[in-house]
Coordinates of C-alpha atoms in Angstrom, one line a residue:
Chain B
X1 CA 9.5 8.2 -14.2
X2 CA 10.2 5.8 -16.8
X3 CA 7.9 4.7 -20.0
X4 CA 7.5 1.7 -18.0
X5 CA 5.7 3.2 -15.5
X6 CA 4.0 5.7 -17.9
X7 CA 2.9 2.5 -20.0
X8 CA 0.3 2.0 -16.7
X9 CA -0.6 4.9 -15.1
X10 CA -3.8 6.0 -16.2
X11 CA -6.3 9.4 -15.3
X12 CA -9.0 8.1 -12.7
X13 CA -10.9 11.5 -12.4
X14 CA -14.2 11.2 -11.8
X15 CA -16.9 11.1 -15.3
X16 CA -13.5 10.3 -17.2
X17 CA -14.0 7.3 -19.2
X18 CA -10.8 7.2 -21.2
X19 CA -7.9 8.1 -19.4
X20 CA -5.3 6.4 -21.1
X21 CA -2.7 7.1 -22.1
X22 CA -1.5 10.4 -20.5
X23 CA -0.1 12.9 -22.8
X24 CA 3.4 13.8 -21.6
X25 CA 4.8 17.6 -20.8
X26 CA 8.9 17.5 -20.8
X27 CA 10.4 19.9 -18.4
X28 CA 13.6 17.7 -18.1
X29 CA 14.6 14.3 -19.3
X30 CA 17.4 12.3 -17.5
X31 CA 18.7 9.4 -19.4
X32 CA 20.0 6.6 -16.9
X33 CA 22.0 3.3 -18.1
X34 CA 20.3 0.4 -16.7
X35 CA 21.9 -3.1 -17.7
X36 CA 19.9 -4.8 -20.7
X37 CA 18.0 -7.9 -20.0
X38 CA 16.3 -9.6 -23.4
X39 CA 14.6 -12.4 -21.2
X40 CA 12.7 -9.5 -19.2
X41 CA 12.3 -7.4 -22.3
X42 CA 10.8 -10.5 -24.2
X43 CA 8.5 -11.5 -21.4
X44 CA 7.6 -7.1 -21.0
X45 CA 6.6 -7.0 -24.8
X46 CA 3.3 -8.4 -24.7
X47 CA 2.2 -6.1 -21.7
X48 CA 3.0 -2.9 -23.5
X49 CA 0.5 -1.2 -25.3
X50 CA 2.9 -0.1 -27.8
X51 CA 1.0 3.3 -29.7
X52 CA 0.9 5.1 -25.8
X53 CA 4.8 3.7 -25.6
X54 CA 6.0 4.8 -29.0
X55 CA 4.1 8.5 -28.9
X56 CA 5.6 9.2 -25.0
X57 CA 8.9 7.8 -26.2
X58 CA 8.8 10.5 -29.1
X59 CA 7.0 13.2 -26.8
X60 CA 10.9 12.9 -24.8
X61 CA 12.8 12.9 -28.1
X62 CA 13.7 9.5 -29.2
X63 CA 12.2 9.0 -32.4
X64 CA 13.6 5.7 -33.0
X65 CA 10.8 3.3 -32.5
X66 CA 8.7 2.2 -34.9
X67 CA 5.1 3.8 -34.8
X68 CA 3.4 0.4 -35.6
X69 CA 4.0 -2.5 -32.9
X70 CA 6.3 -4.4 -34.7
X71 CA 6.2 -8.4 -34.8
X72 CA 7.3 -10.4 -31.7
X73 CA 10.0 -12.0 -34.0
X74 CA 12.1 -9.1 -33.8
X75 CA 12.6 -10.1 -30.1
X76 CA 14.6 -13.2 -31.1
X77 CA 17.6 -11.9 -32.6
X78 CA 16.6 -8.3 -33.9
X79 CA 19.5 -6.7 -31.8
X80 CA 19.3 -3.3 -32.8
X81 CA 15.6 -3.3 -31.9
X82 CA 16.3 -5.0 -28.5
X83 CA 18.7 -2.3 -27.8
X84 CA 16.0 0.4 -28.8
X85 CA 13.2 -1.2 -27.1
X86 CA 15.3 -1.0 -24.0
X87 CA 16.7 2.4 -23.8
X88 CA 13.5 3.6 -25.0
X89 CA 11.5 1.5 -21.9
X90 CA 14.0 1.6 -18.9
X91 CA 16.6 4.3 -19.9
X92 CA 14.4 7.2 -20.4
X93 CA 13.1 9.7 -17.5
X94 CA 11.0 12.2 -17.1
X95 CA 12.8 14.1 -14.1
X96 CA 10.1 17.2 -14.5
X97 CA 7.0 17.5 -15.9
X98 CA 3.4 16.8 -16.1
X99 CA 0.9 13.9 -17.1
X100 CA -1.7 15.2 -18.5
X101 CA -5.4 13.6 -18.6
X102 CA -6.5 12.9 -22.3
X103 CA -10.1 14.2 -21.5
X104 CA -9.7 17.1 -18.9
X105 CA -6.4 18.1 -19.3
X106 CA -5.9 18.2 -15.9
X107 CA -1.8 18.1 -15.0
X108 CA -0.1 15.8 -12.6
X109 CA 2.8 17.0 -11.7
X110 CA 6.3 14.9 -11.8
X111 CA 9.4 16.2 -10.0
X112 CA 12.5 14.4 -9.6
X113 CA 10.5 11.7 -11.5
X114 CA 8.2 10.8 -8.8
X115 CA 4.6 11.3 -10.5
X116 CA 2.2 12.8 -8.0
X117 CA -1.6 11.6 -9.3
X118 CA -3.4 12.4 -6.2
X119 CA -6.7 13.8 -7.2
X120 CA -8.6 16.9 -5.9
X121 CA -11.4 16.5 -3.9
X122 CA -13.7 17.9 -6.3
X123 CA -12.3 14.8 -9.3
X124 CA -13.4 11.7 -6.9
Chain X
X1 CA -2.3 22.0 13.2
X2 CA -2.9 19.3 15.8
X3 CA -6.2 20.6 16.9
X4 CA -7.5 20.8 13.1
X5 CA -6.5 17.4 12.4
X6 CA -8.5 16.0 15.7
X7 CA -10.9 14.1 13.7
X8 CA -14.7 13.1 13.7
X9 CA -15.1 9.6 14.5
X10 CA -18.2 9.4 13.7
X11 CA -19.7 8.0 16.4
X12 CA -22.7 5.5 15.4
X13 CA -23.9 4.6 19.0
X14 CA -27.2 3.1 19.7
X15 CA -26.8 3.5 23.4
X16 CA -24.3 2.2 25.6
X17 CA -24.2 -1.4 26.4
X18 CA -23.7 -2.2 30.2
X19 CA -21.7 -5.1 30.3
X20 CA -18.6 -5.7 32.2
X21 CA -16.2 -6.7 31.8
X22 CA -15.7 -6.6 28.0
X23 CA -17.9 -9.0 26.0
X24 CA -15.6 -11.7 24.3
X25 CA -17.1 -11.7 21.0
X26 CA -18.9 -14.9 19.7
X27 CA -16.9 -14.8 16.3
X28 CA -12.8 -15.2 17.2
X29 CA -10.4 -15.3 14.8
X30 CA -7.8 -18.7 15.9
X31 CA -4.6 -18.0 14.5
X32 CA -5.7 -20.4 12.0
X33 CA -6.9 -19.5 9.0
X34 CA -10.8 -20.4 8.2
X35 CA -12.3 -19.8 5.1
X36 CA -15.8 -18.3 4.7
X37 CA -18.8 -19.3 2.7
X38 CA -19.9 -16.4 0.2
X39 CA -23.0 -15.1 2.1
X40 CA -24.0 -11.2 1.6
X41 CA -24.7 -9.9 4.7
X42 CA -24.2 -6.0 5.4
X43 CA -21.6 -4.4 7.2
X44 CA -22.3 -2.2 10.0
X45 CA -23.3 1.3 9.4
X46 CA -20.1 3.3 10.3
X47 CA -18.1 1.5 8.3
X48 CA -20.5 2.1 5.1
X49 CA -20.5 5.9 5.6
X50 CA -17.6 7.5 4.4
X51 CA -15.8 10.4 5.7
X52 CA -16.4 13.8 3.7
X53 CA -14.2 14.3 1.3
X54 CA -12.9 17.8 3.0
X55 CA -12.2 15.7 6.3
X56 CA -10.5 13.1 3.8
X57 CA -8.3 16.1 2.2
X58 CA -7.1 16.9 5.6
X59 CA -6.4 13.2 7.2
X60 CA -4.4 12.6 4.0
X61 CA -2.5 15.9 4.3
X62 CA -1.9 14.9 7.9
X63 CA -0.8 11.0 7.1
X64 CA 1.5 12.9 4.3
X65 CA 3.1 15.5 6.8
X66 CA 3.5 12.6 9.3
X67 CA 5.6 10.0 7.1
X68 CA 7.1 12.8 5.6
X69 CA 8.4 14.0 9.0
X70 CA 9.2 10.6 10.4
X71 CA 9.9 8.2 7.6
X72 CA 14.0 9.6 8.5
X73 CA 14.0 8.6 12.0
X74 CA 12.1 5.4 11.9
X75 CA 14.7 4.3 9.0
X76 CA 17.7 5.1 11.0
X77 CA 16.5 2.5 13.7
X78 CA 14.5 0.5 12.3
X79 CA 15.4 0.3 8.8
X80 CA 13.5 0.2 5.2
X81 CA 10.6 -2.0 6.6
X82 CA 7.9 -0.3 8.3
X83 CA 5.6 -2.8 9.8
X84 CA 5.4 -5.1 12.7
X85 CA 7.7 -7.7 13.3
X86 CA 6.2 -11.7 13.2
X87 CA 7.4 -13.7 16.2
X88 CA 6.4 -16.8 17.8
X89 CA 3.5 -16.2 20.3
X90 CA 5.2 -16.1 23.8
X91 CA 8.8 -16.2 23.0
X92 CA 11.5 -14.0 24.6
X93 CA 12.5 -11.6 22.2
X94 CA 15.2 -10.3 24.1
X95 CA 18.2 -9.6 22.0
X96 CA 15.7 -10.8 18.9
X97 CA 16.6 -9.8 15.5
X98 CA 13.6 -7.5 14.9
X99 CA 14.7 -6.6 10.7
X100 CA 15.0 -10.5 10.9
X101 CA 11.2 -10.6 12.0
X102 CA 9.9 -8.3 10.0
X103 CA 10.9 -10.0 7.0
X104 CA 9.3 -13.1 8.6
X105 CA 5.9 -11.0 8.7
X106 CA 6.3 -10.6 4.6
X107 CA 6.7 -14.4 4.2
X108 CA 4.1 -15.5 6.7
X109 CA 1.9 -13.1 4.8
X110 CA 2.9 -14.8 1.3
X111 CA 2.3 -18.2 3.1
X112 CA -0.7 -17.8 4.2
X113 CA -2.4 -16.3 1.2
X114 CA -1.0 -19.5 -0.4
X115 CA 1.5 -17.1 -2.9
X116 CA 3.0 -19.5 -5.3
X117 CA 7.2 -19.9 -5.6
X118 CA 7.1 -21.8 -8.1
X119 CA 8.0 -19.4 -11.1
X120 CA 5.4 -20.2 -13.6
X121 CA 2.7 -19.3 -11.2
X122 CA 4.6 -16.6 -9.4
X123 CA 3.5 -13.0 -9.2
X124 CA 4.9 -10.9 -12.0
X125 CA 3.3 -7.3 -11.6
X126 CA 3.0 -6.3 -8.3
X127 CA 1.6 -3.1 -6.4
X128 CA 2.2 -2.4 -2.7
X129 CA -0.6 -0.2 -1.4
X130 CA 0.5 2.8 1.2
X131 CA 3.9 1.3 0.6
X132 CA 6.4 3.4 2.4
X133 CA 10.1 3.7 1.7
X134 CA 9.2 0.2 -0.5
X135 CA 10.7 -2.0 1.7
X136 CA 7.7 -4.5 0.9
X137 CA 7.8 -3.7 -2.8
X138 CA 11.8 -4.4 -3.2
X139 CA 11.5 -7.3 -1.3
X140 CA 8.9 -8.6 -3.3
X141 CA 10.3 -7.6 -6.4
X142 CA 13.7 -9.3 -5.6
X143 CA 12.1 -12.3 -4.4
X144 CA 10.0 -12.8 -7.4
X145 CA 11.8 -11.3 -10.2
X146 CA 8.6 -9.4 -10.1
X147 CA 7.9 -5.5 -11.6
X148 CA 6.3 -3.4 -8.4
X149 CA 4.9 -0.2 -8.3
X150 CA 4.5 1.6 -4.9
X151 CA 2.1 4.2 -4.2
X152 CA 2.2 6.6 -0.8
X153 CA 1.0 9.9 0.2
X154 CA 4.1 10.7 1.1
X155 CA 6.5 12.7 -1.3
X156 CA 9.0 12.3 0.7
X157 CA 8.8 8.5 1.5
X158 CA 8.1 8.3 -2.6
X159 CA 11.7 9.4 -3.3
X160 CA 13.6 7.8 -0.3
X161 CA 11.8 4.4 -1.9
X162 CA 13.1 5.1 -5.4
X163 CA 16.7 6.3 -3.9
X164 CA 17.0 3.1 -1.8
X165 CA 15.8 1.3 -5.0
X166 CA 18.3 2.5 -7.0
X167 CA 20.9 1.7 -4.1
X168 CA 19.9 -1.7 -4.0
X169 CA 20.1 -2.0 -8.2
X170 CA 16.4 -2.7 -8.7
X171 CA 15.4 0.8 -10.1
X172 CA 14.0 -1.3 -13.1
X173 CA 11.6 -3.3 -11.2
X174 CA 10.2 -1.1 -8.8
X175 CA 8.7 2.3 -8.8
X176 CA 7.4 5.0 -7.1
X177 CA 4.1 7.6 -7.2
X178 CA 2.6 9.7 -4.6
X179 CA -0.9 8.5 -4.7
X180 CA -4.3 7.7 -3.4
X181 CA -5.4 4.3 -2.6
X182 CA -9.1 5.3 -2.2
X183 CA -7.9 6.0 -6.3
X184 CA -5.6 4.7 -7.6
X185 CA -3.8 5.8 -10.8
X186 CA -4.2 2.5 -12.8
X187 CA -6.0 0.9 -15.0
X188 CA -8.6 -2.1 -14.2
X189 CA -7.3 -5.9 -14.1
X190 CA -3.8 -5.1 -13.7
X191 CA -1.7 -6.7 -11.0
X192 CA -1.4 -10.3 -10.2
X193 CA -0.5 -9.4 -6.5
X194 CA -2.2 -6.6 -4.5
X195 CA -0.5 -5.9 -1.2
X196 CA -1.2 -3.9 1.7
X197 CA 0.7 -4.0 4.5
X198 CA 0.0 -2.1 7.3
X199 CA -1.8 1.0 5.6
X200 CA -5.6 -0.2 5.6
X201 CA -5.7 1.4 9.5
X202 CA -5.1 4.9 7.5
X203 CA -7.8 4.9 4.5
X204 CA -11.4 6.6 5.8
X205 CA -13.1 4.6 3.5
X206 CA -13.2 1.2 4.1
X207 CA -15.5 0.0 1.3
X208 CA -13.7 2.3 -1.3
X209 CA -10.7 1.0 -0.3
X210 CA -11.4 -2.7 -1.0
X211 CA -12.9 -1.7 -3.7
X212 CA -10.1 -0.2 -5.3
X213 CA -7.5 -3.0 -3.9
X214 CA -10.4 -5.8 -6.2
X215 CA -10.3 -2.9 -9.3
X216 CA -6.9 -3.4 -9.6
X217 CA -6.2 -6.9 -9.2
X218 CA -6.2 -8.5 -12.3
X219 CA -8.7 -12.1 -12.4
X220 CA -7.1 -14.7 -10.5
X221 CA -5.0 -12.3 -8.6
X222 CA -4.5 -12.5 -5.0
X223 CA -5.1 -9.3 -2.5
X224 CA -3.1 -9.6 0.8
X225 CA -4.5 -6.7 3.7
X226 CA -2.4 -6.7 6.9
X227 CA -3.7 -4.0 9.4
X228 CA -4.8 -3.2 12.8
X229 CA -8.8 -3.8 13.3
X230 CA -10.7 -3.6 16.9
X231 CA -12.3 -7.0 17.7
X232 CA -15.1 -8.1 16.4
X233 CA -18.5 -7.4 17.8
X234 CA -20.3 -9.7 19.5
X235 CA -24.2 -10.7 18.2
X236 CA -25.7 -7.9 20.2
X237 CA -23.5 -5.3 19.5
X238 CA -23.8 -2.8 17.4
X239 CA -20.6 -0.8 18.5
X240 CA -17.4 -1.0 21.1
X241 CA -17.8 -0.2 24.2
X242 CA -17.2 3.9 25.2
X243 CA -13.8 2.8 27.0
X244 CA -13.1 1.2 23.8
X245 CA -14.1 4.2 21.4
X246 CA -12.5 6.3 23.7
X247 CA -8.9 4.5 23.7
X248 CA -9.2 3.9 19.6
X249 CA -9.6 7.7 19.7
X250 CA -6.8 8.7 21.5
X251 CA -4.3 6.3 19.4
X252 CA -6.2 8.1 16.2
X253 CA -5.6 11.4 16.9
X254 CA -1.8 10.7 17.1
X255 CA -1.2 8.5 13.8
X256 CA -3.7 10.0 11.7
X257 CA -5.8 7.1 11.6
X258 CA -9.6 7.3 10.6
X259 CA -12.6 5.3 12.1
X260 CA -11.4 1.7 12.7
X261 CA -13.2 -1.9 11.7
X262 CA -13.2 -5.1 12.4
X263 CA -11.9 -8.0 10.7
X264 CA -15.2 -9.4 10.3
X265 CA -16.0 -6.3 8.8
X266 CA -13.2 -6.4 5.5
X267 CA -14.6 -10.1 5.3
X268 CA -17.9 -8.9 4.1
X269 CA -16.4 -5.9 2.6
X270 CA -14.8 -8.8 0.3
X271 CA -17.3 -11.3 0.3
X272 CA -19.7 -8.6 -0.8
X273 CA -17.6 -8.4 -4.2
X274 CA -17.9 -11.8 -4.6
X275 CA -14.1 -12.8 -4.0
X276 CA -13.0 -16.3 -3.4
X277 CA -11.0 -18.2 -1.0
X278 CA -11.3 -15.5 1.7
X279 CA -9.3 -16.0 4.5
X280 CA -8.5 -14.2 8.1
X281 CA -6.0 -14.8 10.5
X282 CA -5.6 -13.2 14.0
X283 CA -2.3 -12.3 14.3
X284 CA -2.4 -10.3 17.9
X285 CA 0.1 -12.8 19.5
X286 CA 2.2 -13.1 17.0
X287 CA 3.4 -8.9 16.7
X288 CA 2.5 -8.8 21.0
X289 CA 6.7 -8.2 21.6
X290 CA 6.9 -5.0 18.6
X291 CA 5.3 -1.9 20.7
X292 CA 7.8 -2.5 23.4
X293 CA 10.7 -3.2 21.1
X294 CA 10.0 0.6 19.5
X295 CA 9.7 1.7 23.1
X296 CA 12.9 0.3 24.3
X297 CA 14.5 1.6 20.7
X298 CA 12.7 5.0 21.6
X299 CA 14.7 5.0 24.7
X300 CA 18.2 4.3 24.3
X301 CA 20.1 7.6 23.8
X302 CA 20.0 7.8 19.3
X303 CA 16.5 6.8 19.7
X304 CA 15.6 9.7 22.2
X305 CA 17.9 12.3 20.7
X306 CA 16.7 11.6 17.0
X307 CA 13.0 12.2 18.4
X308 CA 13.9 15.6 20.1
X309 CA 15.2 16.8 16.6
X310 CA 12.5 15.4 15.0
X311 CA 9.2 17.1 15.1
X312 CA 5.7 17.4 17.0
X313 CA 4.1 14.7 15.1
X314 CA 6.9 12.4 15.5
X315 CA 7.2 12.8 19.4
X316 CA 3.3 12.6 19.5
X317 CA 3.1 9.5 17.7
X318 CA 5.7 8.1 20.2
X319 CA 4.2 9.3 23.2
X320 CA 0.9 7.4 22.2
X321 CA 2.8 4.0 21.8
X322 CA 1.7 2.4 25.3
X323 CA -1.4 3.0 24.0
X324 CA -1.1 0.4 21.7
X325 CA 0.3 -1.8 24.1
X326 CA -2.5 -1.4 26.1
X327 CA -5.3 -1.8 23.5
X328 CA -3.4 -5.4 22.4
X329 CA -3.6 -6.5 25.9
X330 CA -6.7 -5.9 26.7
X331 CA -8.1 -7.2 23.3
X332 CA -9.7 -4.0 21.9
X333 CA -7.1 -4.3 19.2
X334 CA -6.0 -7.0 16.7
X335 CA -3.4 -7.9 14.0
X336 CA -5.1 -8.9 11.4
X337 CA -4.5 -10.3 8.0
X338 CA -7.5 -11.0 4.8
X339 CA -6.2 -12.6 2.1
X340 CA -8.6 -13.6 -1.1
X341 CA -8.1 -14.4 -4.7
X342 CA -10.2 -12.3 -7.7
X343 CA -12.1 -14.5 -9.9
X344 CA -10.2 -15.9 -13.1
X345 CA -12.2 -14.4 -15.9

């Protein structure tokens, strides 16, 4: 599961009325190479809510990003932040784990970075 | 395993009617499209009612163990695309390209919700609802340098989509979760294209479903369902006929399918939530030549061999297959596709 993905997944349980972000649990982190691409990075920016990204990114380890979202115009010809940005979005994976609800604390399980958010019957 | 999963259809009969042979019902879907006014009338009572939620817990165990079991086998045949295949009504499809046609169904679906190509206006996040081993979702994605996420019951479907994705170098653009669509794991407002191909037939809760499907769409988002429905009722009905019930039944058992609806019947579901530009299409002539295909592919010596090592479910769910033959033919079942768009806020 990448930070992507994380970045929309949210905790639908039933009475819940804030449940996003989930908090991450790291069992294993996999980092893949993925080609960069600044047009789709660029366009992805906006879309991000970037507090959830930067915690999750820094919940697997990479401490890199800024806390604060920083100002679009870093997406020009900031390089070194492209780069970040990227590995930190697409590069990332959470093999094993657990998403966490921020309000029950329920865990859904990830393995081999599939996230399973199927709810019991008792949380519909 | 079997026995427990023989499910309550939940019969809603107000008597039997005693017409033969089967009424032809007053509203018929042309295969052209029609649009319907926004008017608020009720749906039927067993479609309202919803299953219990224990009854839910074991259909989508079963659905899970089925795909899970014969995702494998239908892949090896068939390949990554696990819906019916679009062909012109009447043609001879022997020898057809069937991949070929089921690539067709994904772009007359696009069409005729009136999908965009031009890349301004094309869909950028995507989710494919009950999607499989994500051949819709990596076709879509490719198509439309679009981001899709996929959501199944099925673990193992989940990881043979994000294996193939990562085969076909589009593991950033498309992902995977094992999840519900009756609740799905996303926020509201969120995807500019809500597809469902071919999993509505397997969600117990109609109204939920369609509910979630509008949730998640974000305003001025378009939501595509392509499923199997019985035909509509006529005026004076208020359910199918017990022949009808009886054959819907038998084909449920075996794919893990709840209570079925109409066409008419996601109309209002959607109408009801106020979306606009509904539209319906009857599609029944145009997937007639797919059941035997699978039937002849079940037959040749890979196809019957792989089904021997596959499992119970699989076998059942191929036994049952003249059954759908059957209730095409005689017009108890229908292809049908609903598109509408999500008011712009």
């Amino acid at each position: 599961m990448r930070l992507l993905t994380h970045n929309m997944l949210s905790s639908n349980i039933k009475g819940v009325t804030k449940g996003f972000p989930l908090k991450i649990e790291v069992e294993k982190v996999v980092e893949k190479q993925v080609e960069i691409n600044h047009d789709f990075l660029r366009n992805i920016f906006p879309k991000i809510d970037w507090k959830a990204f930067s915690d999750a990114a820094r919940t697997m380890g990479y401490v890199e990003l800024p806390e604060q979202a920083p100002d679009p115009s870093v997406l020009e010809s900031d390089l070194d932040f492209l780069t970040k940005f990227h590995h930190a979005l697409l590069e990332l994976h959470l093999e094993e784990g657990a998403l966490v609800c921020p309000e029950t604390g329920r865990k859904f399980p990830v393995n081999k970075g599939i996230p399973n958010m199927l709810l019991h019957e008792d949380e519909v | 395993m079997a026995a427990a999963l023989h499910l309550q259809t939940h019969p809603c009969f107000h008597g039997t009617y005693q017409l033969s042979p089967p009424p032809r019902p007053s509203v018929s879907f042309t295969s052209s499209s029609r649009s319907f006014p926004s008017n608020r009338r009720y749906l039927s009572a067993h479609v309202k009612a919803a299953a219990s939620s224990s009854s839910t817990t074991t259909l989508q165990e079963g659905i899970a163990e089925f795909y899970d079991e014969s995702s494998g086998i239908w892949e090896d045949i068939w390949g990554e695309h696990m819906h019916h295949g679009y062909y012109d009504p009447g043609s001879d499809v022997s020898g057809s390209d069937h991949r070929a046609a089921q690539i067709r169904m994904i772009e007359e679906s696009l069409r005729f919700a009136g999908i965009s190509k031009d890349p301004a206006n094309s869909p950028k996040k995507i989710v494919d609802v009950g999607c499989g081993i994500g051949g819709s979702s990596r076709y879509l994605a490719r198509k439309y340098g679009a981001k899709c996420q996929g959501i199944t019951l099925s673990p193992v479907q989940a990881e043979r989509a994000n294996a193939l994705a990562n085969a076909q170098g589009l593991a950033d653009q498309v992902c995977f979760e094992v999840a519900d669509a009756l609740n799905q794991p996303f926020p509201d407002d969120q995807f500019d294209l809500v597809w469902s191909m071919e999993s509505g037939e397997h969600m117990p809760d109609k109204p939920k479903f369609v509910k979630e499907l509008v949730r998640v769409a974000a305003p001025g988002g378009t939501i595509i369902v392509v499923t199997w429905c019985h035909r509509d009722l006529g005026p004076s009905e208020e359910s199918l006929q017990p022949w009808e019930q009886k054959l819907l039944n038998r084909i449920c058992d075996a794919y893990y399918l709840p209570e079925w609806c109409s066409t008419s019947d996601y109309v209002k579901l959607f109408q009801s939530l106020s979306l606009q530009d509904i539209k319906a299409g009857d599609w029944t002539e145009n997937v007639a030549p797919f059941w035997p295909a699978v039937i002849g592919s079940a037959l040749t010596w890979k196809g019957f061999t792989s089904l021997l090592r596959s499992g119970l479910k699989t076998i059942k769910g191929a036994l049952v297959m003249p059954l759908m033959i059957e209730g095409f033919q005689k017009g108890v079942i229908k292809f049908a596709i609903i598109a509408c768009r999500k008011p712009a806020e």
